[in-house]
Coordinates of C-alpha atoms and ligand atoms in Angstrom, one line a residue:
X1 CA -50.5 -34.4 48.5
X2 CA -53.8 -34.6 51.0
X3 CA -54.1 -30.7 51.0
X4 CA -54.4 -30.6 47.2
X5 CA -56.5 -33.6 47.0
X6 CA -59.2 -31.7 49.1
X7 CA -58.3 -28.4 48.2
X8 CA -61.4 -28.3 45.3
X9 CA -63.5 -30.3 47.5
X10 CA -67.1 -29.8 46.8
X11 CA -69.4 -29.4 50.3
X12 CA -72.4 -31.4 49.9
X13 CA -76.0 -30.9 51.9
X14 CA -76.3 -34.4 52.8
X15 CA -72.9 -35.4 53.6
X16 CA -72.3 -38.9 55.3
X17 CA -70.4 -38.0 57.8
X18 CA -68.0 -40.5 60.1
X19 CA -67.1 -39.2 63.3
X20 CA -65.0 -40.4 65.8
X21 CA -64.8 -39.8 69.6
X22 CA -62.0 -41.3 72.1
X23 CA -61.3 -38.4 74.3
X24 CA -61.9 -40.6 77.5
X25 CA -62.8 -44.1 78.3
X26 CA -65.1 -44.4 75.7
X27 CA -64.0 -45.2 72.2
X28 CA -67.2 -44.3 69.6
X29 CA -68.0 -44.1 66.1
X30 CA -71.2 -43.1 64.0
X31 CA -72.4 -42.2 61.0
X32 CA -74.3 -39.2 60.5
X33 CA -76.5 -38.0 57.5
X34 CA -77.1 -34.1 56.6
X35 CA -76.0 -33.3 60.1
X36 CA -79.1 -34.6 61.7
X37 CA -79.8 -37.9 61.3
X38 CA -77.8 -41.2 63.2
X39 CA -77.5 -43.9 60.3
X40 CA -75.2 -45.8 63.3
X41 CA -73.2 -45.2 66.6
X42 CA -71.2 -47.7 68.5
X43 CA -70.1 -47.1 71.7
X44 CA -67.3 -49.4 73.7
X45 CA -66.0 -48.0 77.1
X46 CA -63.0 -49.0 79.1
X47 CA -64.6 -47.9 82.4
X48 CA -64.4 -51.3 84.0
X49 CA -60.8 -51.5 83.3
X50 CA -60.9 -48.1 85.9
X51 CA -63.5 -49.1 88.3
X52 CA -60.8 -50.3 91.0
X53 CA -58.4 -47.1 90.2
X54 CA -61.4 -44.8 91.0
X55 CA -61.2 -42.8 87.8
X56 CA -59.7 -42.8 84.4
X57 CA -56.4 -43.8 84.2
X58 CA -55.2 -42.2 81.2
X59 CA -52.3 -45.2 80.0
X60 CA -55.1 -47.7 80.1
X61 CA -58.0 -46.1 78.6
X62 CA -55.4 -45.0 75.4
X63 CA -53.9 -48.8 75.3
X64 CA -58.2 -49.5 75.3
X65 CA -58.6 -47.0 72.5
X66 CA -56.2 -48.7 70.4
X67 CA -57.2 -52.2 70.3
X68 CA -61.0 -50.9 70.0
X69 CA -60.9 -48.3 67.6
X70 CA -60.8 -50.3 64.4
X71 CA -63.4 -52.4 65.6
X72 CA -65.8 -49.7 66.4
X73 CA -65.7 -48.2 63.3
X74 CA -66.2 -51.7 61.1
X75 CA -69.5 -52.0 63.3
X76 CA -70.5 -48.1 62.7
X77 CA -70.0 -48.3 59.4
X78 CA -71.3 -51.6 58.7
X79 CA -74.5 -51.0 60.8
X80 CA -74.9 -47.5 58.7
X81 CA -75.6 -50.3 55.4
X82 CA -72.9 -48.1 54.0
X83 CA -69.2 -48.7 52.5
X84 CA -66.2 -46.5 53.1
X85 CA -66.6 -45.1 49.7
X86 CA -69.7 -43.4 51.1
X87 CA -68.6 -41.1 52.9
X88 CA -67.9 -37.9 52.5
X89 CA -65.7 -36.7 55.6
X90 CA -64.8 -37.8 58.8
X91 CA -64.9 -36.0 62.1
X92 CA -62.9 -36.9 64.6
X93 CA -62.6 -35.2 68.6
X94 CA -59.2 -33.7 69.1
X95 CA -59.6 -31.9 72.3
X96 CA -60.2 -31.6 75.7
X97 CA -59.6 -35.0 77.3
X98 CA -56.7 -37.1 78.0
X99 CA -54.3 -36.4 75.1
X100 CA -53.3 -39.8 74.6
X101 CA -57.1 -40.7 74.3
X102 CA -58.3 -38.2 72.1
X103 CA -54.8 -38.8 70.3
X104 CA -56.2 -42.2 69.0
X105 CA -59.0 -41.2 67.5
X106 CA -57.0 -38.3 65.9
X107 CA -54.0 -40.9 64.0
X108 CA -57.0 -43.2 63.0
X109 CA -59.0 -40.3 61.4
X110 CA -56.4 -38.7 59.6
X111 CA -55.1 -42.4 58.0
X112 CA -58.4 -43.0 56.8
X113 CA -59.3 -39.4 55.8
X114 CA -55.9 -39.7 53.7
X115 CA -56.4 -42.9 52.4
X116 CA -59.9 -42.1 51.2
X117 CA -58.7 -38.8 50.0
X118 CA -61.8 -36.7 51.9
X119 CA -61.5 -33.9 54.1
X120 CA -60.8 -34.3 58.2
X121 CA -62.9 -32.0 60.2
X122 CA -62.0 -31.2 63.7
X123 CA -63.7 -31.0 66.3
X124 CA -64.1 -29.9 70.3
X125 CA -66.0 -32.4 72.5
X126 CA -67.0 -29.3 74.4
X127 CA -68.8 -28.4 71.0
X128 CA -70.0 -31.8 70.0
X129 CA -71.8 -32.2 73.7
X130 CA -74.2 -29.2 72.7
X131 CA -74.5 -30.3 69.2
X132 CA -76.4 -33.2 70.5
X133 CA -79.6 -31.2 70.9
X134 CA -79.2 -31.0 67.3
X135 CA -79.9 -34.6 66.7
X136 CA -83.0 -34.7 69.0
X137 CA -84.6 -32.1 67.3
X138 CA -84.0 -31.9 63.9
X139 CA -86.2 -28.5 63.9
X140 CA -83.4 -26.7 66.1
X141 CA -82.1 -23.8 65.3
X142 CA -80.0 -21.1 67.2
X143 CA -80.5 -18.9 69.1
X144 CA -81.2 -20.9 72.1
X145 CA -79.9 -21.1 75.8
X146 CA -77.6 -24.3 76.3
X147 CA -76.7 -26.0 79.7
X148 CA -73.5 -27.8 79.8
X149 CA -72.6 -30.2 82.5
X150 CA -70.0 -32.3 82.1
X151 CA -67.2 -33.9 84.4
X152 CA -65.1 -31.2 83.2
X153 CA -67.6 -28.2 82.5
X154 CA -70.3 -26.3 83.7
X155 CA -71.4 -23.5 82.0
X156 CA -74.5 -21.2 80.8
X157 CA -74.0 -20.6 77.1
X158 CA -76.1 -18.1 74.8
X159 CA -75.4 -20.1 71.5
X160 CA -76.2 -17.2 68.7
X161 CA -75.5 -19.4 65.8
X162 CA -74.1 -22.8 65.1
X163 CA -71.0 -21.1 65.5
X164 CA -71.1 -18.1 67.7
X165 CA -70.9 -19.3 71.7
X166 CA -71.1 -16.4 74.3
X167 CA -70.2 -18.0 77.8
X168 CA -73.1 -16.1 80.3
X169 CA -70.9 -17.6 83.2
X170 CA -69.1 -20.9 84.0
X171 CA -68.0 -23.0 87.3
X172 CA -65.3 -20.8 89.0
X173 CA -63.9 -24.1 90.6
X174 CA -64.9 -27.8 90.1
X175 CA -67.3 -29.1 87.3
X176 CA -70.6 -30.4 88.7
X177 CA -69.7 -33.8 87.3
X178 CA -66.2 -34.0 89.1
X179 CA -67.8 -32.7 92.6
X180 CA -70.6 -35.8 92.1
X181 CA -67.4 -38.4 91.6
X182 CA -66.2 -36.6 94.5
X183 CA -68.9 -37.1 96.7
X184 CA -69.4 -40.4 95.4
X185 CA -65.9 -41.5 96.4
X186 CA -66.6 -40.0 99.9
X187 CA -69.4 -42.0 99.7
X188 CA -67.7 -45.2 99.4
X189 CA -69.3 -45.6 95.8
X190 CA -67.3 -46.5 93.0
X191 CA -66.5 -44.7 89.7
X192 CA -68.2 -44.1 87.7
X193 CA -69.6 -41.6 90.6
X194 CA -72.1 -39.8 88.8
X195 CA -75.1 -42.2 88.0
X196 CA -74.1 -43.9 91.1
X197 CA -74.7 -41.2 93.6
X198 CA -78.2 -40.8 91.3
X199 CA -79.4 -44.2 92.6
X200 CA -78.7 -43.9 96.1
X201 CA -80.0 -40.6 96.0
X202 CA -83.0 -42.0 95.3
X203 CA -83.0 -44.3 98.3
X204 CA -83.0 -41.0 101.0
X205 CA -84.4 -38.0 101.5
X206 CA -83.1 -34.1 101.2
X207 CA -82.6 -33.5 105.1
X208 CA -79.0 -32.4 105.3
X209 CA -77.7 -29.2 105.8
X210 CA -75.5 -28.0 103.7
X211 CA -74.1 -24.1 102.6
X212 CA -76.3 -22.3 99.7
X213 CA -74.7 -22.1 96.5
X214 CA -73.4 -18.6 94.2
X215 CA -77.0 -17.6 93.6
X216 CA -77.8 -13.8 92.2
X217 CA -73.9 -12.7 93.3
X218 CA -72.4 -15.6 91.3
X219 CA -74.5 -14.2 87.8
X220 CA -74.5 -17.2 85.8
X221 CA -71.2 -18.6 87.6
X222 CA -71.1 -21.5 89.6
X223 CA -68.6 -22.9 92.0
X224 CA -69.0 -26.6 93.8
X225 CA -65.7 -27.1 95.7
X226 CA -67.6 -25.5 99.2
X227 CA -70.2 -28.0 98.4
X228 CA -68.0 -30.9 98.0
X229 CA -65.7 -30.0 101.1
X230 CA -69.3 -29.3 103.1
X231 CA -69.8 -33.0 102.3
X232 CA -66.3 -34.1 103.1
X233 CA -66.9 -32.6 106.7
X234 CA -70.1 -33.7 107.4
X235 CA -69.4 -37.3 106.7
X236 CA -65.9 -37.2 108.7
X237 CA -67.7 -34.9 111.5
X238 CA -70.2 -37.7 112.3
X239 CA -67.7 -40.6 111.7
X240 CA -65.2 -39.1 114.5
X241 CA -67.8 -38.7 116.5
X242 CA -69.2 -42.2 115.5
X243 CA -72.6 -41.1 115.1
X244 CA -74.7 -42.5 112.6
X245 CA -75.9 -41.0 109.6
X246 CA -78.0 -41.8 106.2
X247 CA -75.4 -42.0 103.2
X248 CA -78.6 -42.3 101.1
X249 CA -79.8 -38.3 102.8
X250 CA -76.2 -37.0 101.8
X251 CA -76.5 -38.0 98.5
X252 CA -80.0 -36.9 97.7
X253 CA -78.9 -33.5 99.4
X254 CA -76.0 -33.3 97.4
X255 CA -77.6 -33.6 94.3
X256 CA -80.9 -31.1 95.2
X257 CA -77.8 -28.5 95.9
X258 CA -75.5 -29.3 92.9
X259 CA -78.6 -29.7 90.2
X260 CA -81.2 -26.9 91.4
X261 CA -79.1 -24.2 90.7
X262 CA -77.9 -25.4 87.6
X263 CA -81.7 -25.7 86.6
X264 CA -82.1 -21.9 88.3
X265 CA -79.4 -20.3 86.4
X266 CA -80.7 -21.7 82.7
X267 CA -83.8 -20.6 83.2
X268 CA -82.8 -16.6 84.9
X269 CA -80.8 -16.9 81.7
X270 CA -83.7 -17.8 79.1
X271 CA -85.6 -15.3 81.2
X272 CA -83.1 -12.0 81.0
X273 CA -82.1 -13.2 77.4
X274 CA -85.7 -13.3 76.2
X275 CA -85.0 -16.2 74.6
X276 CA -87.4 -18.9 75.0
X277 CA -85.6 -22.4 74.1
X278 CA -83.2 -24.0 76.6
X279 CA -81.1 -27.1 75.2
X280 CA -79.1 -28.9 77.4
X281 CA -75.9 -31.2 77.2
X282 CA -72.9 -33.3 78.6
X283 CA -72.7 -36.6 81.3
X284 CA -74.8 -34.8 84.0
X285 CA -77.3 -34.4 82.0
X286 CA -78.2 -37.9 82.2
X287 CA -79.3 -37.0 85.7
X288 CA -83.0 -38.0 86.2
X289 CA -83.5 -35.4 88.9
X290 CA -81.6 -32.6 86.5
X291 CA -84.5 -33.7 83.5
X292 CA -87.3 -33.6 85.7
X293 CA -85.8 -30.3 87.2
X294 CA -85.7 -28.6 83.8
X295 CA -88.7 -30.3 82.3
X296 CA -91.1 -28.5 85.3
X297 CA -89.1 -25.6 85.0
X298 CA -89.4 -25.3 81.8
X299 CA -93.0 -26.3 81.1
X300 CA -93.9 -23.9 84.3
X301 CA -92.0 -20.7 82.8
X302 CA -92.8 -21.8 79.0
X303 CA -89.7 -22.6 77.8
X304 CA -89.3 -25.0 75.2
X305 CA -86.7 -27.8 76.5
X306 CA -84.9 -29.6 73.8
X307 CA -83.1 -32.4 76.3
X308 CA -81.1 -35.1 74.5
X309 CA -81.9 -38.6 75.3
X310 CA -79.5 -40.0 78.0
X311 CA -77.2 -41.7 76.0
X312 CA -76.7 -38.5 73.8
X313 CA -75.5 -36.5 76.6
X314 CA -72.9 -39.0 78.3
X315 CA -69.7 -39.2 75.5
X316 CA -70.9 -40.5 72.1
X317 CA -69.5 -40.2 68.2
X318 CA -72.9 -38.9 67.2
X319 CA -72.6 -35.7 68.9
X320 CA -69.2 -35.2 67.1
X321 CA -70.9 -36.3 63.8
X322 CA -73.3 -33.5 64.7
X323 CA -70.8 -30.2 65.7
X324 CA -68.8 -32.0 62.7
X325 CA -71.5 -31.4 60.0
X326 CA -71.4 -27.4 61.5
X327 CA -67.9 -27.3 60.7
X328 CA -67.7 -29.0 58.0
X329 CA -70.4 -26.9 56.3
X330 CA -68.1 -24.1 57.2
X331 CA -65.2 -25.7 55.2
X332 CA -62.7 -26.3 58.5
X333 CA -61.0 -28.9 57.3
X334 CA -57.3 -29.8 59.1
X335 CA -54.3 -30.8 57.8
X336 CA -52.6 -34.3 58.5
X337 CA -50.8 -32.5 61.0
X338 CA -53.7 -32.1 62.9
X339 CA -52.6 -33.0 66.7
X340 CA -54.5 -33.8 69.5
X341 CA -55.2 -30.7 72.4
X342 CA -55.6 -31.3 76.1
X343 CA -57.7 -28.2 76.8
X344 CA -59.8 -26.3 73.9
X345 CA -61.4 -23.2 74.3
X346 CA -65.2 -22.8 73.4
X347 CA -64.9 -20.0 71.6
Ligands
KG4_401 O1 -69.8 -35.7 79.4 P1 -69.1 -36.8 80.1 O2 -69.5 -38.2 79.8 O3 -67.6 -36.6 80.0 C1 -67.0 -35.4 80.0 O4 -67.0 -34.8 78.9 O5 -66.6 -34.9 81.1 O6 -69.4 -36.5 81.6 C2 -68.9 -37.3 82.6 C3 -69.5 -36.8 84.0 C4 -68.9 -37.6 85.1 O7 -68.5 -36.7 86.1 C5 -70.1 -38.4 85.6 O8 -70.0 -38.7 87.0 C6 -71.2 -37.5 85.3 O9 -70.9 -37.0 84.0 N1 -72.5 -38.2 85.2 C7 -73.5 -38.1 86.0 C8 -74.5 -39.0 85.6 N2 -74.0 -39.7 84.6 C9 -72.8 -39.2 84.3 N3 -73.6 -37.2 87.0 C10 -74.8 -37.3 87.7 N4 -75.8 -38.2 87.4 C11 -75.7 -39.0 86.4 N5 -76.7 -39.9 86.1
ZN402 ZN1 -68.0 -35.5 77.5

C-alpha cells in the first residue's frame, strides 16, 4: 500500500521537489531544489479562453487543466535536466480556488506520487503565495512582516516561523485584487482587470474624489467594497448626467486609494512589531505602483523589502515547490485520499 511505502521515508536536505499548481486558470509545474532554488517552472493559463466571460469560468478552466496538465509537467521536468526518478516528492495545491481546478492538479499528483512510490505534500496556495519571498532571497528567514494581495486575499500577516502565521488584520469585505477586476469591468476593460487598470492608470492623473479608506480605526483591516461602489457611482453619476470624464483619472485614483494603504498598513505593522523585514506576495503584487510604493516606503523607514519578481507573485508552481519544501521538511505528507478544498484557512 502507498502509506506503507512512505511510511519509513527518509527526509532529505536537498530534495527535488515537483510541485504542481492548477487552482485557477493557470495550470503550472516546477522543479524546486532544497526549497530554494527553481531548476524549472512552466506556466500555461487558460485566461484567453475567459476574456469574453469577464472572469474565470470555472468548467472551462478545469476542461483547460486537463488537457494541459501532462504537458506542463513533461516541459518542467524535462527543462529541470532531471528524470522522474529524481525526485523526491511532489507538491501539489489543494485549496482555495475553484475545486474542480485545484482538483486536477490534486488526481495528477497523487497518480504520480503513487506510481513513483514518494510522499505527496499538500499544500495552501494562500501559503505558497508568501513562500515566494523565499525563492527571491534565499537568505530569508522568519520572522518577518508579509503582505498578501491577492484576488481573493488581503491581509497583514506576522509570519513567526515557516509555519507559525498570526493574521494582524485582513479585508473585512472584497480582496484588493477582486475590487481592481471590479473597477476594471466598470471601466469597460477586460479581464484580466488587474494589470489592465495598472496601464491605464498610467495614462491619468490622481484627481478624483473618492471616500478615505479604514485607516487607524480599521487596525490592520482593510475593506474595499465603499471604494469599489464610490467608483460605480461616480462613473454612472457623470454618465446620466452625460458629462465627460477621464477613465484614465478614475483608474489612477483607484489604485493610489486601493495600494497606499496597503503600503501604510505593512509598514505601521513592521513599525509596532519591531520587526524590520517586510515580504510581500500574491497577483497584486505585480502592481508597479504597489513595488514602487513599498520600495520608498521601505528604503525611507529602513525596512528591508524582500519583493518577489512579478511573475513570482501572480499564480506559479514554484511558490508551491517553495511552501512545499516547509511542509515537507515537517513530514506532512497526505494520503491518496487527499481531496481538493474550496476555502483553506491560513492557519
Ligand atoms: O494571486 P493571483 O494571481 O490569484 C489569486 O490567488 O487570487 O491574483 C489575481 C489577482 C486578480 O484580481 C488580478 O486582477 C490581480 O491579482 N492583479 C493585479 C495585477 N496583476 C494581477 N492587480 C493590480 N495590478 C496588477 N498589475
Ligand atoms: Zn494566487
Amino acid at each position: 500500500m502507498y502509506a506503507d511505502k512512505i511510511k519509513d521515508y527518509k527526509i532529505k536536505e536537498d530534495a527535488i521537489i515537483l510541485a504542481i499548481e492548477s487552482s485557477c486558470d493557470e495550470t503550472a509545474a516546477a522543479v524546486i531544489k532544497g526549497g530554494r532554488e527553481i531548476l524549472s517552472s512552466e506556466i500555461m493559463s487558460s485566461s484567453a479562453e475567459h476574456i469574453k466571460f469577464g472572469g474565470v469560468v470555472p468548467e472551462i478552466a478545469s476542461r483547460a487543466h486537463t488537457v494541459a496538465i501532462s504537458l506542463v509537467v513533461e516541459k518542467a521536468i524535462e527543462s529541470a535536466g532531471i528524470t522522474l526518478k529524481d525526485l523526491d516528492a511532489i507538491a501539489v495545491t489543494y485549496g482555495a480556488g475553484l475545486l474542480g481546478a485545484p482538483l486536477v492538479g490534486v488526481s495528477y499528483a497523487k497518480t504520480l506520487a503513487y506510481s513513483l512510490g514518494i510522499p505527496l505534500v499538500p499544500v495552501s496556495h494562500i501559503r505558497g503565495h508568501l513562500s515566494a519571498s523565499y525563492l527571491e532571497n534565499k537568505e530569508l528567514k522568519p520572522p518577518f512582516i508579509s503582505l498578501l494581495a491577492s484576488g481573493g486575499h488581503t491581509a497583514i500577516i506576522h509570519v513567526k516561523s515557516y509555519t507559525e502565521y498570526q493574521i494582524l488584520g485582513s479585508t473585512l469585505d472584497d480582496a484588493v485584487g477582486e475590487a481592481f477586476d471590479k473597477v476594471a469591468r466598470v471601466l469597460g476593460l477586460s479581464y484580466p482587470g488587474g494589470p489592465n487598470v495598472e496601464r491605464l492608470a498610467r495614462e491619468g492623473e490622481n484627481n478624483v474624489k473618492l471616500p478615505k479608506m479604514l485607516k487607524g480605526e480599521g487596525g490592520y483591516n482593510f475593506s474595499y467594497s465603499g471604494l469599489k461602489t464610490a467608483v460605480i457611482n461616480y462613473t454612472h453619476g457623470k454618465e446620466q448626467k452625460g458629462e465627460e470624464y477621464k477613465k484614465a483619472d478614475v483608474a489612477s485614483s483607484f489604485q493610489s486609494s486601493a495600494v497606499d494603504i496597503l503600503v501604510q498598513k505593512a509598514v505601521e505593522a513592521s513599525e509596532e512589531y519591531g520587526i524590520k523585514t517586510i515580504t510581500a506576495g500574491g497577483g497584486v503584487v505585480a502592481n508597479g505602483y504597489l513595488r514602487e510604493g513599498l520600495e520608498k516606503a521601505c528604503l525611507k523607514k529602513g525596512i528591508k523589502l524582500v519583493l518577489p519578481p512579478k511573475w513570482l507573485c501572480t499564480d506559479n508552481a514554484a511558490m508551491i515547490g517553495a511552501e512545499g519544501y516547509i511542509q515537507y521538511l515537517k513530514g506532512n505528507f497526505a494520503d491518496l485520499d487527499l481531496n481538493a478544498k474550496a476555502r483553506v484557512d491560513l492557519q
